[in-house]
Amino acid sequence: MKSARRSLLTLVVILSGLIAYLIYIKQNPAGAPSESDALDQNPSTLTEESHKGAESCFDFSPEEVVELKFENGSQTLRFAQTSETESLPSQSLDRRELESSPKASDSDQSKREETTSVSSLADGAKPKAELKFRLIEPDLEGQSTIRVESLIDHLLNLKSERSFTVEDKAANYGLEPAQASLSYRLKSGRVVKIEIGDSVPTKLSSYYIRESGSSQVFVVNGLSQILELKAYELMDSSLLPITLDAVEKFEFKREKDQVNLIVEATSSQTTAALPMSQASRTWTLTSPLHFEADSDRVEAFIQELLHASAQSCIDYLDQEDDGKRYGFDEASYRVRFWTKEGAPIELFIGSEDQAGNFYVKTTRNPGVYLVARSSFTCLDMELKDFLSPFAMFYNISDIEAIDLKLPGETVSLEMNVPSVKQRSSAKSDAEKQENFVVNGEKIRGDEVEKVQAFKTLYQSLIGVKIAGIDDTVPKSSQAIYEIRYKFKDRRPDSVLQLTRRNDDSYYISIDGTGTSLYCHAEDVISDSNPDDLGIEAAYHKLEEALRGSNQETKNNRESE
């Protein structure tokens, strides 16, 4: 009886073990790592290192690395220390070198030392390692130093979450063959090749890696961003690495309405025909017409383009690719900048993606970038928006005389208005006094009404505003009004002429050359607003002030 019971108990134990084994097999199919990342496999295949904390994956220090190569089948990225870039052979990490270099033994793995932590690939993250590397294959122009060095810092400081050894099951972890590899060339000439396998089933951001030929496998986090990396993602997101101060000239082309203009930086001290400007530099539109530009608007236009930053680089064009699929063959907008440093840099703004972002590229490099449309608010500016709002605008203290031609009448205006600087340095009250003469008749400083009327006329003369541009260029010989400015510093005269365009406007000619610019008629003849009179109305007001004063003087003399 006891023997039967003992046999039954033994059978129950064996059956229980068999059921447990079948459950284990069902949950862990043959060849697949378990949820504990191989730590639940046969203990005889694992080392005690499985239970250690994070450790370096290398038996060398980051400072020993002079070159690093990443291969994933579809592309090869090769990086080298910048100090050695020029002297590196083109195939310094080839197959022969790898086969001849010594491999680290499993026993050497225990000598690994702790290194700095992994840094981010983000643009703003600064690498902790002080080593300077550059991508040399492919040799991208315009690559981001910060992105490259952040990536290299990451790859030089890979940390293992845990490790274990495998004998003949490397294929179970995607390591035979590996999907990608990292090769490190050291100063000693030794090359260490790291193979990258599958992602960990329970933690897809972690991957199995090992040194080529080694039985020790590490679990490393943060390699997904490397495996998916494209070379062009290392490009600098700054499109135009120049400053406003460096720009000397730019050309702007807009396809939809055939706008094509050129603006140049000029000095107010050396450009005689340009009005006074408070800016450190004045800007001149030189094509399609020659006219003073609005410095504030021009510089805002330049600054917006220079400060535009790409969301991402999405492609890299080779020399034979015209980028037609991005709209670069007939770019919607093109801007070319000339600087003191040599060849111009051109910006191409092509078509838009489905989200409304522009495809953009520059002649700085062949990268194709996505830039938000909101980054370019200035692209639809009208031609007149680039111009100074006034046809001619001069400080009265710079002018010695004006010859004004009205229909059927010529007026001579003379003035001497000291500048602020001249007033502060004047040695007598007489040198501070303002003097005015109209057709030979002097106006005393205490004749307030006459002085005010004279200044109102001057404001009207410099208040002719640019209202628009059309395709017609008038002949200056047909001008109805002419204003000739004569300067104290003896620079050449500036001449503004107005030719009738229609009942509501007049064409503007500058220094004897007709332009397609025009002003509103109210700037010339309006008398509806006492504070903003047209030229004719302002002159008639001055005449009235002169006649009224003369009549008062005559009456006073008769009464005496």
PDB file of N, CA, C and O in Angstrom, residues 340-395:
ATOM      1  N   LYS A 340      30.539  91.430 -47.784  1.00  0.00           N
ATOM      2  CA  LYS A 340      31.939  91.813 -47.952  1.00  0.00           C
ATOM      3  C   LYS A 340      32.839  90.599 -48.140  1.00  0.00           C
ATOM      4  O   LYS A 340      33.991  90.731 -48.522  1.00  0.00           O
ATOM      5  N   GLU A 341      32.308  89.420 -47.855  1.00  0.00           N
ATOM      6  CA  GLU A 341      33.140  88.220 -47.825  1.00  0.00           C
ATOM      7  C   GLU A 341      33.255  87.498 -49.158  1.00  0.00           C
ATOM      8  O   GLU A 341      33.885  86.454 -49.237  1.00  0.00           O
ATOM      9  N   GLY A 342      32.631  88.024 -50.223  1.00  0.00           N
ATOM     10  CA  GLY A 342      32.833  87.390 -51.516  1.00  0.00           C
ATOM     11  C   GLY A 342      31.558  87.017 -52.220  1.00  0.00           C
ATOM     12  O   GLY A 342      30.641  87.827 -52.349  1.00  0.00           O
ATOM     13  N   ALA A 343      31.485  85.767 -52.717  1.00  0.00           N
ATOM     14  CA  ALA A 343      30.378  85.315 -53.557  1.00  0.00           C
ATOM     15  C   ALA A 343      29.039  85.472 -52.836  1.00  0.00           C
ATOM     16  O   ALA A 343      28.946  85.258 -51.632  1.00  0.00           O
ATOM     17  N   PRO A 344      27.979  85.836 -53.582  1.00  0.00           N
ATOM     18  CA  PRO A 344      26.662  86.002 -52.954  1.00  0.00           C
ATOM     19  C   PRO A 344      26.076  84.668 -52.510  1.00  0.00           C
ATOM     20  O   PRO A 344      26.406  83.610 -53.043  1.00  0.00           O
ATOM     21  N   ILE A 345      25.193  84.733 -51.518  1.00  0.00           N
ATOM     22  CA  ILE A 345      24.432  83.581 -51.059  1.00  0.00           C
ATOM     23  C   ILE A 345      22.990  83.768 -51.514  1.00  0.00           C
ATOM     24  O   ILE A 345      22.403  84.828 -51.303  1.00  0.00           O
ATOM     25  N   GLU A 346      22.418  82.733 -52.136  1.00  0.00           N
ATOM     26  CA  GLU A 346      21.066  82.848 -52.669  1.00  0.00           C
ATOM     27  C   GLU A 346      20.108  81.948 -51.891  1.00  0.00           C
ATOM     28  O   GLU A 346      20.442  80.819 -51.546  1.00  0.00           O
ATOM     29  N   LEU A 347      18.941  82.489 -51.643  1.00  0.00           N
ATOM     30  CA  LEU A 347      17.874  81.780 -50.937  1.00  0.00           C
ATOM     31  C   LEU A 347      16.755  81.478 -51.926  1.00  0.00           C
ATOM     32  O   LEU A 347      16.261  82.382 -52.610  1.00  0.00           O
ATOM     33  N   PHE A 348      16.372  80.202 -52.035  1.00  0.00           N
ATOM     34  CA  PHE A 348      15.281  79.777 -52.917  1.00  0.00           C
ATOM     35  C   PHE A 348      14.100  79.332 -52.060  1.00  0.00           C
ATOM     36  O   PHE A 348      14.243  78.464 -51.201  1.00  0.00           O
ATOM     37  N   ILE A 349      12.944  79.901 -52.302  1.00  0.00           N
ATOM     38  CA  ILE A 349      11.726  79.506 -51.602  1.00  0.00           C
ATOM     39  C   ILE A 349      10.792  78.909 -52.645  1.00  0.00           C
ATOM     40  O   ILE A 349      10.318  79.607 -53.546  1.00  0.00           O
ATOM     41  N   GLY A 350      10.557  77.602 -52.547  1.00  0.00           N
ATOM     42  CA  GLY A 350       9.800  76.887 -53.560  1.00  0.00           C
ATOM     43  C   GLY A 350       8.335  76.737 -53.224  1.00  0.00           C
ATOM     44  O   GLY A 350       7.692  77.652 -52.706  1.00  0.00           O
ATOM     45  N   SER A 351       7.798  75.568 -53.477  1.00  0.00           N
ATOM     46  CA  SER A 351       6.384  75.308 -53.235  1.00  0.00           C
ATOM     47  C   SER A 351       6.149  75.002 -51.751  1.00  0.00           C
ATOM     48  O   SER A 351       7.078  75.028 -50.937  1.00  0.00           O
ATOM     49  N   GLU A 352       4.899  74.695 -51.425  1.00  0.00           N
ATOM     50  CA  GLU A 352       4.520  74.425 -50.037  1.00  0.00           C
ATOM     51  C   GLU A 352       4.110  72.961 -49.878  1.00  0.00           C
ATOM     52  O   GLU A 352       3.620  72.334 -50.814  1.00  0.00           O
ATOM     53  N   ASP A 353       4.309  72.447 -48.665  1.00  0.00           N
ATOM     54  CA  ASP A 353       3.825  71.097 -48.381  1.00  0.00           C
ATOM     55  C   ASP A 353       2.357  71.179 -47.952  1.00  0.00           C
ATOM     56  O   ASP A 353       1.752  72.253 -47.945  1.00  0.00           O
ATOM     57  N   GLN A 354       1.777  70.045 -47.588  1.00  0.00           N
ATOM     58  CA  GLN A 354       0.349  70.010 -47.256  1.00  0.00           C
ATOM     59  C   GLN A 354       0.017  70.806 -45.998  1.00  0.00           C
ATOM     60  O   GLN A 354      -1.119  71.253 -45.814  1.00  0.00           O
ATOM     61  N   ALA A 355       1.013  70.999 -45.139  1.00  0.00           N
ATOM     62  CA  ALA A 355       0.788  71.754 -43.903  1.00  0.00           C
ATOM     63  C   ALA A 355       1.014  73.250 -44.094  1.00  0.00           C
ATOM     64  O   ALA A 355       0.871  74.023 -43.138  1.00  0.00           O
ATOM     65  N   GLY A 356       1.377  73.652 -45.313  1.00  0.00           N
ATOM     66  CA  GLY A 356       1.589  75.077 -45.576  1.00  0.00           C
ATOM     67  C   GLY A 356       2.984  75.560 -45.286  1.00  0.00           C
ATOM     68  O   GLY A 356       3.210  76.777 -45.205  1.00  0.00           O
ATOM     69  N   ASN A 357       3.946  74.656 -45.119  1.00  0.00           N
ATOM     70  CA  ASN A 357       5.334  75.041 -44.907  1.00  0.00           C
ATOM     71  C   ASN A 357       6.040  75.161 -46.254  1.00  0.00           C
ATOM     72  O   ASN A 357       5.763  74.399 -47.187  1.00  0.00           O
ATOM     73  N   PHE A 358       6.962  76.099 -46.351  1.00  0.00           N
ATOM     74  CA  PHE A 358       7.723  76.280 -47.580  1.00  0.00           C
ATOM     75  C   PHE A 358       8.887  75.290 -47.649  1.00  0.00           C
ATOM     76  O   PHE A 358       9.526  74.989 -46.639  1.00  0.00           O
ATOM     77  N   TYR A 359       9.165  74.796 -48.866  1.00  0.00           N
ATOM     78  CA  TYR A 359      10.421  74.106 -49.127  1.00  0.00           C
ATOM     79  C   TYR A 359      11.459  75.186 -49.446  1.00  0.00           C
ATOM     80  O   TYR A 359      11.224  76.046 -50.300  1.00  0.00           O
ATOM     81  N   VAL A 360      12.593  75.127 -48.759  1.00  0.00           N
ATOM     82  CA  VAL A 360      13.600  76.188 -48.888  1.00  0.00           C
ATOM     83  C   VAL A 360      14.974  75.563 -49.049  1.00  0.00           C
ATOM     84  O   VAL A 360      15.287  74.537 -48.432  1.00  0.00           O
ATOM     85  N   LYS A 361      15.797  76.188 -49.866  1.00  0.00           N
ATOM     86  CA  LYS A 361      17.204  75.802 -49.941  1.00  0.00           C
ATOM     87  C   LYS A 361      18.034  77.050 -50.203  1.00  0.00           C
ATOM     88  O   LYS A 361      17.508  78.095 -50.616  1.00  0.00           O
ATOM     89  N   THR A 362      19.330  76.946 -49.976  1.00  0.00           N
ATOM     90  CA  THR A 362      20.250  78.042 -50.245  1.00  0.00           C
ATOM     91  C   THR A 362      21.435  77.519 -51.046  1.00  0.00           C
ATOM     92  O   THR A 362      21.646  76.310 -51.149  1.00  0.00           O
ATOM     93  N   THR A 363      22.203  78.442 -51.604  1.00  0.00           N
ATOM     94  CA  THR A 363      23.422  78.040 -52.301  1.00  0.00           C
ATOM     95  C   THR A 363      24.539  77.738 -51.315  1.00  0.00           C
ATOM     96  O   THR A 363      25.626  77.335 -51.712  1.00  0.00           O
ATOM     97  N   ARG A 364      24.259  77.910 -50.031  1.00  0.00           N
ATOM     98  CA  ARG A 364      25.257  77.588 -49.006  1.00  0.00           C
ATOM     99  C   ARG A 364      25.510  76.091 -48.956  1.00  0.00           C
ATOM    100  O   ARG A 364      26.625  75.636 -48.738  1.00  0.00           O
ATOM    101  N   ASN A 365      24.446  75.299 -49.158  1.00  0.00           N
ATOM    102  CA  ASN A 365      24.569  73.846 -49.150  1.00  0.00           C
ATOM    103  C   ASN A 365      23.375  73.254 -49.886  1.00  0.00           C
ATOM    104  O   ASN A 365      22.393  73.941 -50.139  1.00  0.00           O
ATOM    105  N   PRO A 366      23.435  71.963 -50.252  1.00  0.00           N
ATOM    106  CA  PRO A 366      22.344  71.343 -51.020  1.00  0.00           C
ATOM    107  C   PRO A 366      21.186  70.827 -50.172  1.00  0.00           C
ATOM    108  O   PRO A 366      20.363  70.064 -50.661  1.00  0.00           O
ATOM    109  N   GLY A 367      21.110  71.205 -48.922  1.00  0.00           N
ATOM    110  CA  GLY A 367      20.027  70.740 -48.068  1.00  0.00           C
ATOM    111  C   GLY A 367      18.682  71.332 -48.458  1.00  0.00           C
ATOM    112  O   GLY A 367      18.591  72.472 -48.913  1.00  0.00           O
ATOM    113  N   VAL A 368      17.625  70.539 -48.279  1.00  0.00           N
ATOM    114  CA  VAL A 368      16.248  71.001 -48.487  1.00  0.00           C
ATOM    115  C   VAL A 368      15.588  71.109 -47.119  1.00  0.00           C
ATOM    116  O   VAL A 368      15.559  70.139 -46.361  1.00  0.00           O
ATOM    117  N   TYR A 369      15.072  72.289 -46.808  1.00  0.00           N
ATOM    118  CA  TYR A 369      14.536  72.556 -45.482  1.00  0.00           C
ATOM    119  C   TYR A 369      13.039  72.843 -45.544  1.00  0.00           C
ATOM    120  O   TYR A 369      12.511  73.286 -46.567  1.00  0.00           O
ATOM    121  N   LEU A 370      12.381  72.605 -44.417  1.00  0.00           N
ATOM    122  CA  LEU A 370      10.994  73.032 -44.243  1.00  0.00           C
ATOM    123  C   LEU A 370      10.983  74.249 -43.328  1.00  0.00           C
ATOM    124  O   LEU A 370      11.549  74.219 -42.236  1.00  0.00           O
ATOM    125  N   VAL A 371      10.345  75.319 -43.805  1.00  0.00           N
ATOM    126  CA  VAL A 371      10.259  76.548 -43.023  1.00  0.00           C
ATOM    127  C   VAL A 371       8.795  76.975 -42.963  1.00  0.00           C
ATOM    128  O   VAL A 371       8.103  77.007 -43.998  1.00  0.00           O
ATOM    129  N   ALA A 372       8.327  77.300 -41.784  1.00  0.00           N
ATOM    130  CA  ALA A 372       6.926  77.715 -41.609  1.00  0.00           C
ATOM    131  C   ALA A 372       6.643  78.984 -42.399  1.00  0.00           C
ATOM    132  O   ALA A 372       7.464  79.893 -42.444  1.00  0.00           O
ATOM    133  N   ARG A 373       5.485  79.040 -43.014  1.00  0.00           N
ATOM    134  CA  ARG A 373       5.119  80.222 -43.790  1.00  0.00           C
ATOM    135  C   ARG A 373       5.108  81.469 -42.916  1.00  0.00           C
ATOM    136  O   ARG A 373       5.393  82.572 -43.386  1.00  0.00           O
ATOM    137  N   SER A 374       4.793  81.309 -41.639  1.00  0.00           N
ATOM    138  CA  SER A 374       4.753  82.452 -40.718  1.00  0.00           C
ATOM    139  C   SER A 374       6.119  83.087 -40.519  1.00  0.00           C
ATOM    140  O   SER A 374       6.212  84.205 -40.015  1.00  0.00           O
ATOM    141  N   SER A 375       7.168  82.386 -40.910  1.00  0.00           N
ATOM    142  CA  SER A 375       8.518  82.949 -40.789  1.00  0.00           C
ATOM    143  C   SER A 375       8.797  83.969 -41.876  1.00  0.00           C
ATOM    144  O   SER A 375       9.773  84.711 -41.793  1.00  0.00           O
ATOM    145  N   PHE A 376       7.946  83.990 -42.924  1.00  0.00           N
ATOM    146  CA  PHE A 376       8.164  84.887 -44.059  1.00  0.00           C
ATOM    147  C   PHE A 376       6.934  85.767 -44.275  1.00  0.00           C
ATOM    148  O   PHE A 376       6.117  85.511 -45.148  1.00  0.00           O
ATOM    149  N   THR A 377       6.791  86.793 -43.465  1.00  0.00           N
ATOM    150  CA  THR A 377       5.645  87.698 -43.604  1.00  0.00           C
ATOM    151  C   THR A 377       5.914  88.808 -44.608  1.00  0.00           C
ATOM    152  O   THR A 377       4.999  89.522 -45.002  1.00  0.00           O
ATOM    153  N   CYS A 378       7.173  88.956 -45.025  1.00  0.00           N
ATOM    154  CA  CYS A 378       7.554  90.100 -45.851  1.00  0.00           C
ATOM    155  C   CYS A 378       7.575  89.796 -47.347  1.00  0.00           C
ATOM    156  O   CYS A 378       7.822  90.694 -48.158  1.00  0.00           O
ATOM    157  N   LEU A 379       7.332  88.566 -47.735  1.00  0.00           N
ATOM    158  CA  LEU A 379       7.542  88.175 -49.124  1.00  0.00           C
ATOM    159  C   LEU A 379       6.577  88.815 -50.107  1.00  0.00           C
ATOM    160  O   LEU A 379       6.863  88.887 -51.303  1.00  0.00           O
ATOM    161  N   ASP A 380       5.437  89.282 -49.631  1.00  0.00           N
ATOM    162  CA  ASP A 380       4.442  89.873 -50.531  1.00  0.00           C
ATOM    163  C   ASP A 380       4.396  91.398 -50.421  1.00  0.00           C
ATOM    164  O   ASP A 380       3.397  92.024 -50.809  1.00  0.00           O
ATOM    165  N   MET A 381       5.469  91.988 -49.906  1.00  0.00           N
ATOM    166  CA  MET A 381       5.563  93.445 -49.887  1.00  0.00           C
ATOM    167  C   MET A 381       5.484  93.994 -51.309  1.00  0.00           C
ATOM    168  O   MET A 381       6.047  93.421 -52.243  1.00  0.00           O
ATOM    169  N   GLU A 382       4.781  95.114 -51.489  1.00  0.00           N
ATOM    170  CA  GLU A 382       4.740  95.775 -52.787  1.00  0.00           C
ATOM    171  C   GLU A 382       6.037  96.527 -53.018  1.00  0.00           C
ATOM    172  O   GLU A 382       6.747  96.881 -52.071  1.00  0.00           O
ATOM    173  N   LEU A 383       6.333  96.772 -54.272  1.00  0.00           N
ATOM    174  CA  LEU A 383       7.564  97.478 -54.609  1.00  0.00           C
ATOM    175  C   LEU A 383       7.645  98.825 -53.900  1.00  0.00           C
ATOM    176  O   LEU A 383       8.694  99.205 -53.366  1.00  0.00           O
ATOM    177  N   LYS A 384       6.526  99.529 -53.837  1.00  0.00           N
ATOM    178  CA  LYS A 384       6.548 100.845 -53.206  1.00  0.00           C
ATOM    179  C   LYS A 384       6.830 100.769 -51.708  1.00  0.00           C
ATOM    180  O   LYS A 384       7.281 101.741 -51.099  1.00  0.00           O
ATOM    181  N   ASP A 385       6.573  99.576 -51.111  1.00  0.00           N
ATOM    182  CA  ASP A 385       6.831  99.422 -49.678  1.00  0.00           C
ATOM    183  C   ASP A 385       8.323  99.438 -49.360  1.00  0.00           C
ATOM    184  O   ASP A 385       8.711  99.651 -48.212  1.00  0.00           O
ATOM    185  N   PHE A 386       9.151  99.177 -50.374  1.00  0.00           N
ATOM    186  CA  PHE A 386      10.591  99.233 -50.172  1.00  0.00           C
ATOM    187  C   PHE A 386      11.130 100.653 -50.273  1.00  0.00           C
ATOM    188  O   PHE A 386      12.294 100.905 -49.953  1.00  0.00           O
ATOM    189  N   LEU A 387      10.305 101.568 -50.745  1.00  0.00           N
ATOM    190  CA  LEU A 387      10.765 102.924 -51.016  1.00  0.00           C
ATOM    191  C   LEU A 387      10.531 103.850 -49.835  1.00  0.00           C
ATOM    192  O   LEU A 387       9.651 103.629 -49.008  1.00  0.00           O
ATOM    193  N   SER A 388      11.318 104.909 -49.790  1.00  0.00           N
ATOM    194  CA  SER A 388      11.065 105.975 -48.825  1.00  0.00           C
ATOM    195  C   SER A 388       9.668 106.519 -49.088  1.00  0.00           C
ATOM    196  O   SER A 388       9.265 106.672 -50.244  1.00  0.00           O
ATOM    197  N   PRO A 389       8.889 106.817 -48.062  1.00  0.00           N
ATOM    198  CA  PRO A 389       7.514 107.284 -48.299  1.00  0.00           C
ATOM    199  C   PRO A 389       7.441 108.646 -48.979  1.00  0.00           C
ATOM    200  O   PRO A 389       6.423 108.978 -49.577  1.00  0.00           O
ATOM    201  N   PHE A 390       8.532 109.425 -48.922  1.00  0.00           N
ATOM    202  CA  PHE A 390       8.521 110.768 -49.503  1.00  0.00           C
ATOM    203  C   PHE A 390       9.396 110.822 -50.748  1.00  0.00           C
ATOM    204  O   PHE A 390      10.463 110.206 -50.807  1.00  0.00           O
ATOM    205  N   ALA A 391       8.930 111.587 -51.728  1.00  0.00           N
ATOM    206  CA  ALA A 391       9.683 111.721 -52.975  1.00  0.00           C
ATOM    207  C   ALA A 391      11.040 112.368 -52.718  1.00  0.00           C
ATOM    208  O   ALA A 391      12.062 111.924 -53.248  1.00  0.00           O
ATOM    209  N   MET A 392      11.058 113.423 -51.918  1.00  0.00           N
ATOM    210  CA  MET A 392      12.311 114.057 -51.488  1.00  0.00           C
ATOM    211  C   MET A 392      12.075 114.631 -50.100  1.00  0.00           C
ATOM    212  O   MET A 392      11.121 115.392 -49.891  1.00  0.00           O
ATOM    213  N   PHE A 393      12.963 114.289 -49.203  1.00  0.00           N
ATOM    214  CA  PHE A 393      12.776 114.720 -47.818  1.00  0.00           C
ATOM    215  C   PHE A 393      14.130 115.191 -47.277  1.00  0.00           C
ATOM    216  O   PHE A 393      15.033 114.377 -47.091  1.00  0.00           O
ATOM    217  N   TYR A 394      14.246 116.518 -47.046  1.00  0.00           N
ATOM    218  CA  TYR A 394      15.514 117.085 -46.594  1.00  0.00           C
ATOM    219  C   TYR A 394      15.282 117.925 -45.338  1.00  0.00           C
ATOM    220  O   TYR A 394      14.236 118.563 -45.172  1.00  0.00           O
ATOM    221  N   ASN A 395      16.291 117.937 -44.489  1.00  0.00           N
ATOM    222  CA  ASN A 395      16.256 118.805 -43.318  1.00  0.00           C
ATOM    223  C   ASN A 395      16.466 120.248 -43.777  1.00  0.00           C
ATOM    224  O   ASN A 395      17.383 120.545 -44.542  1.00  0.00           O
TER     225      ASN A 395
END
